[in-house]
XYZ file of C-alpha atoms in Angstrom:
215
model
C -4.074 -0.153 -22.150
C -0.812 -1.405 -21.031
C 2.223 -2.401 -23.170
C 5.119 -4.320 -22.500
C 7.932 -4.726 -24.808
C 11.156 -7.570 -24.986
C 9.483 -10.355 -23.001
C 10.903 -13.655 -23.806
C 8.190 -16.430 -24.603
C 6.825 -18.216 -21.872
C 4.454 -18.604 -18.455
C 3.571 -15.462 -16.722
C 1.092 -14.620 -14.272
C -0.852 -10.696 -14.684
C -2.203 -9.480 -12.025
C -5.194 -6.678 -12.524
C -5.504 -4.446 -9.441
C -8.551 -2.614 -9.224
C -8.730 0.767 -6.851
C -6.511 1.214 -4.061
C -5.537 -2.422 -4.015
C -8.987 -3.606 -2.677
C -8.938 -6.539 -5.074
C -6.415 -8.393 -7.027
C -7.760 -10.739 -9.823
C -4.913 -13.293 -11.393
C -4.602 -14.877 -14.821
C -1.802 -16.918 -15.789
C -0.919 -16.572 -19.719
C 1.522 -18.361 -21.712
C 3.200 -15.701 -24.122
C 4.338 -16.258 -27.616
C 6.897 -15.099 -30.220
C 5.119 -12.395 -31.503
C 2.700 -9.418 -31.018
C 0.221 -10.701 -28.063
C -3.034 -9.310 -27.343
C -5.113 -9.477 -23.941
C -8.286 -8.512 -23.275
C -8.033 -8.235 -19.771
C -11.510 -7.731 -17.531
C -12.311 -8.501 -14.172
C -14.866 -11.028 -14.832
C -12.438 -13.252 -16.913
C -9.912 -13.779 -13.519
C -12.552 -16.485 -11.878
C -13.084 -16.738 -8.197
C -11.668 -14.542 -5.286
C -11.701 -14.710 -1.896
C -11.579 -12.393 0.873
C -8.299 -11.542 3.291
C -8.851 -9.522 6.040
C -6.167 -7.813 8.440
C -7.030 -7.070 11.647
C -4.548 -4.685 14.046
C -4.801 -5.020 17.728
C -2.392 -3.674 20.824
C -0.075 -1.723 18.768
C 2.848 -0.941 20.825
C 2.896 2.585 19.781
C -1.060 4.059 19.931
C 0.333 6.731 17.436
C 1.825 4.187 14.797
C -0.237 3.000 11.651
C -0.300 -0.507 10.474
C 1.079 -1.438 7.055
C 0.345 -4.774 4.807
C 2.081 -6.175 2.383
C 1.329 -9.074 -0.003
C 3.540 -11.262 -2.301
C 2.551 -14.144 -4.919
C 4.348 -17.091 -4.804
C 6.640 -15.528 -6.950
C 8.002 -13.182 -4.899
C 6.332 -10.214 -6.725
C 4.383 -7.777 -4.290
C 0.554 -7.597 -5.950
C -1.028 -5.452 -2.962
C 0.523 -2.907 -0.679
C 0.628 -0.593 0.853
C -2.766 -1.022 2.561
C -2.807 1.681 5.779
C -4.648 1.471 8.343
C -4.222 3.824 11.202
C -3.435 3.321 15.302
C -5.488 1.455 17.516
C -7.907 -1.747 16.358
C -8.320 -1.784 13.265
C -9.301 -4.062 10.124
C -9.491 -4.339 6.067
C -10.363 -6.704 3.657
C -8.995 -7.114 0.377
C -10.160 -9.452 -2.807
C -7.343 -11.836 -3.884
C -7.553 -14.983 -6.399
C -7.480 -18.255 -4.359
C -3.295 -19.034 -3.839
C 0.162 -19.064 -1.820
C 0.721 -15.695 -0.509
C 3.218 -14.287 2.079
C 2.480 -11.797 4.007
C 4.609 -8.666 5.285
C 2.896 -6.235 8.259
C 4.916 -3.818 10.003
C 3.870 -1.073 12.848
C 6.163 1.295 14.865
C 9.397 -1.054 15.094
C 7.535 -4.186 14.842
C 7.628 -6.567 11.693
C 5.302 -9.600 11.718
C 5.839 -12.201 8.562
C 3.071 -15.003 7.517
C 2.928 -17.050 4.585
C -0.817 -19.149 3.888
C -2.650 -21.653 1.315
C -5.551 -18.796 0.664
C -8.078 -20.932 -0.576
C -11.706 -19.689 1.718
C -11.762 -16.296 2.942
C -9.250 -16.220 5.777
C -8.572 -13.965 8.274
C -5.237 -12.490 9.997
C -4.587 -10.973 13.698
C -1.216 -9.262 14.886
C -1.143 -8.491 18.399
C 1.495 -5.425 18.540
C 2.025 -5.785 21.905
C 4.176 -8.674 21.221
C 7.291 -9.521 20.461
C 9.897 -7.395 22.853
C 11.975 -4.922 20.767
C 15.246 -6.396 20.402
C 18.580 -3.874 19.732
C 20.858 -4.825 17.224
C 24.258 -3.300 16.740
C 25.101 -2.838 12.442
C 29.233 -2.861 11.561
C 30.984 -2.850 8.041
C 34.329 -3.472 8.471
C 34.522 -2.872 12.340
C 32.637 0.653 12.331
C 28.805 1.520 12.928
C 26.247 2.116 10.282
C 25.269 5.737 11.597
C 21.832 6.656 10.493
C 21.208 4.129 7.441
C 17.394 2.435 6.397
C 17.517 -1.340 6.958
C 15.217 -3.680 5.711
C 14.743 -7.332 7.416
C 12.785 -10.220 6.569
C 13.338 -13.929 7.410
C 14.198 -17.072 6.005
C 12.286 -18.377 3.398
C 11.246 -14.516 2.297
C 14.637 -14.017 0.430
C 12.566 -14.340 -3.263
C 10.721 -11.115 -2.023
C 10.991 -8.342 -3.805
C 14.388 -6.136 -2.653
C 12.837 -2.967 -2.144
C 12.151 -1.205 1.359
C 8.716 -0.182 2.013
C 9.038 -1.457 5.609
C 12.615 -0.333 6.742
C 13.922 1.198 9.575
C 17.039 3.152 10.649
C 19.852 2.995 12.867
C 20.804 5.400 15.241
C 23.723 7.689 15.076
C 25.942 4.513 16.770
C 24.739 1.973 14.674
C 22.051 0.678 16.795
C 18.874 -0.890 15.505
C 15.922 -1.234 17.460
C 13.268 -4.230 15.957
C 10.359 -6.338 17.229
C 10.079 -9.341 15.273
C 9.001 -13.023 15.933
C 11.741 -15.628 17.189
C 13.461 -17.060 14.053
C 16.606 -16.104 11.590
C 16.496 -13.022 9.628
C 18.515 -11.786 7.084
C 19.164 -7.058 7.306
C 20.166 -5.428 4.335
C 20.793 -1.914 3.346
C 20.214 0.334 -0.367
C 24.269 0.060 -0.353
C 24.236 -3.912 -1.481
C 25.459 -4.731 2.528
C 23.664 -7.829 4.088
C 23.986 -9.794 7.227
C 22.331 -12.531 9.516
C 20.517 -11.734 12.724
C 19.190 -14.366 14.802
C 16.347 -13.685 17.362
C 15.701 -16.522 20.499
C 13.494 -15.604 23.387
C 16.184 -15.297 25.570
C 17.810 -12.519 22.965
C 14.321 -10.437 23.417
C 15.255 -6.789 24.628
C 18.872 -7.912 24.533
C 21.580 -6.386 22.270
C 22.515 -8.323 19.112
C 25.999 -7.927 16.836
C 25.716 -7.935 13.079
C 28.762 -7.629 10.730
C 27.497 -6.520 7.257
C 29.115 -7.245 4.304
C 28.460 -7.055 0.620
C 25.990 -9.027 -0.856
C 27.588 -11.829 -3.554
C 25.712 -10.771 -7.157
């Protein structure tokens, strides 16, 4: 049984996750002034397909792959799912939908958003893209040894939390592998900043000014 309190009337969507995140059934309820009572149960959420991950060429042969997946909302409804080095696949359940995608291995970060309507099926090829560095300032110094997550444009609804983050080196220095594109870093401090990534910038060093994020 699960209770939640001060919810103001309205559209939600519930998500019910059953065992390690192996399937995700959705219902979307419209709540009322009021005491409201579900009777949630697997069998009530309708049709699911299946979305399966598959891992290939990681970069590092010692790094595990993580997965991460959002709702249209921006609320992540499955994650982590682990899977460890080398090939490597797993499946999970999900109601029919728009999801977005976050995978991450070593220093790599791959993004993906899809219309999951039949079962569907996703490949990242870690051997690709070339780590890029990126130098981190606030206010003209480096940010020494701080967790940094990234995502790109079009992801900034996600959830603000940092499952997938990674650190800078004592001078500031960032080492990533993501896709070309425009991507926005940001820290646990409230700092934030624009990185963009061309082909030509792969492997090359890249200057980002933080500052703090406008609330």
């Amino acid at each position: 049984r699960v209770r939640f309190e001060a919810l103001v009337p309205g559209p939600y969507v519930l998500w019910l996750i059953e065992g390690e995140g192996e399937r995700a059934h959705r219902r979307d309820v419209e709540l009322t002034h009021g005491l409201n009572r579900l009777a949630l149960r697997p069998d009530d959420f309708g049709t699911s397909t299946n979305l399966t991950f598959v891992s290939e060429s990681p970069a590092d042969s010692s790094a595990v792959a993580e997965f991460l997946v959002f709702d249209e909302h921006g609320a992540m409804i499955v994650g982590p799912i682990l899977e460890g080095a080398g090939s490597q696949r797993s499946t999970v359940s999900l109601a029919p939908g728009r999801y977005r995608v976050v995978a991450s291995s070593g220093t790599a970060r791959c993004f993906r958003e899809l219309d999951l309507v039949d079962d569907r099926t996703l490949r990242f090829d870690w051997s690709l893209p070339a780590p890029t560095t990126v130098a981190l300032t606030v206010e003209g110094e480096p940010l020494t040894s701080s967790p940094v997550g990234i995502r790109p444009e079009g992801f900034s609804d996600l959830e603000l939390r940092m499952p997938t983050a990674l650190a800078t080196d004592p001078d500031g220095r960032l080492v990533v592998s993501v896709e070309p594109g425009t991507y926005e870093l940001w820290t646990p401090e409230g700092l934030a900043g624009p990185m963009r990534r061309t082909d030509a910038a792969a492997g090359t060093a890249t200057d980002v000014a933080l500052e703090p994020i406008e609330r």
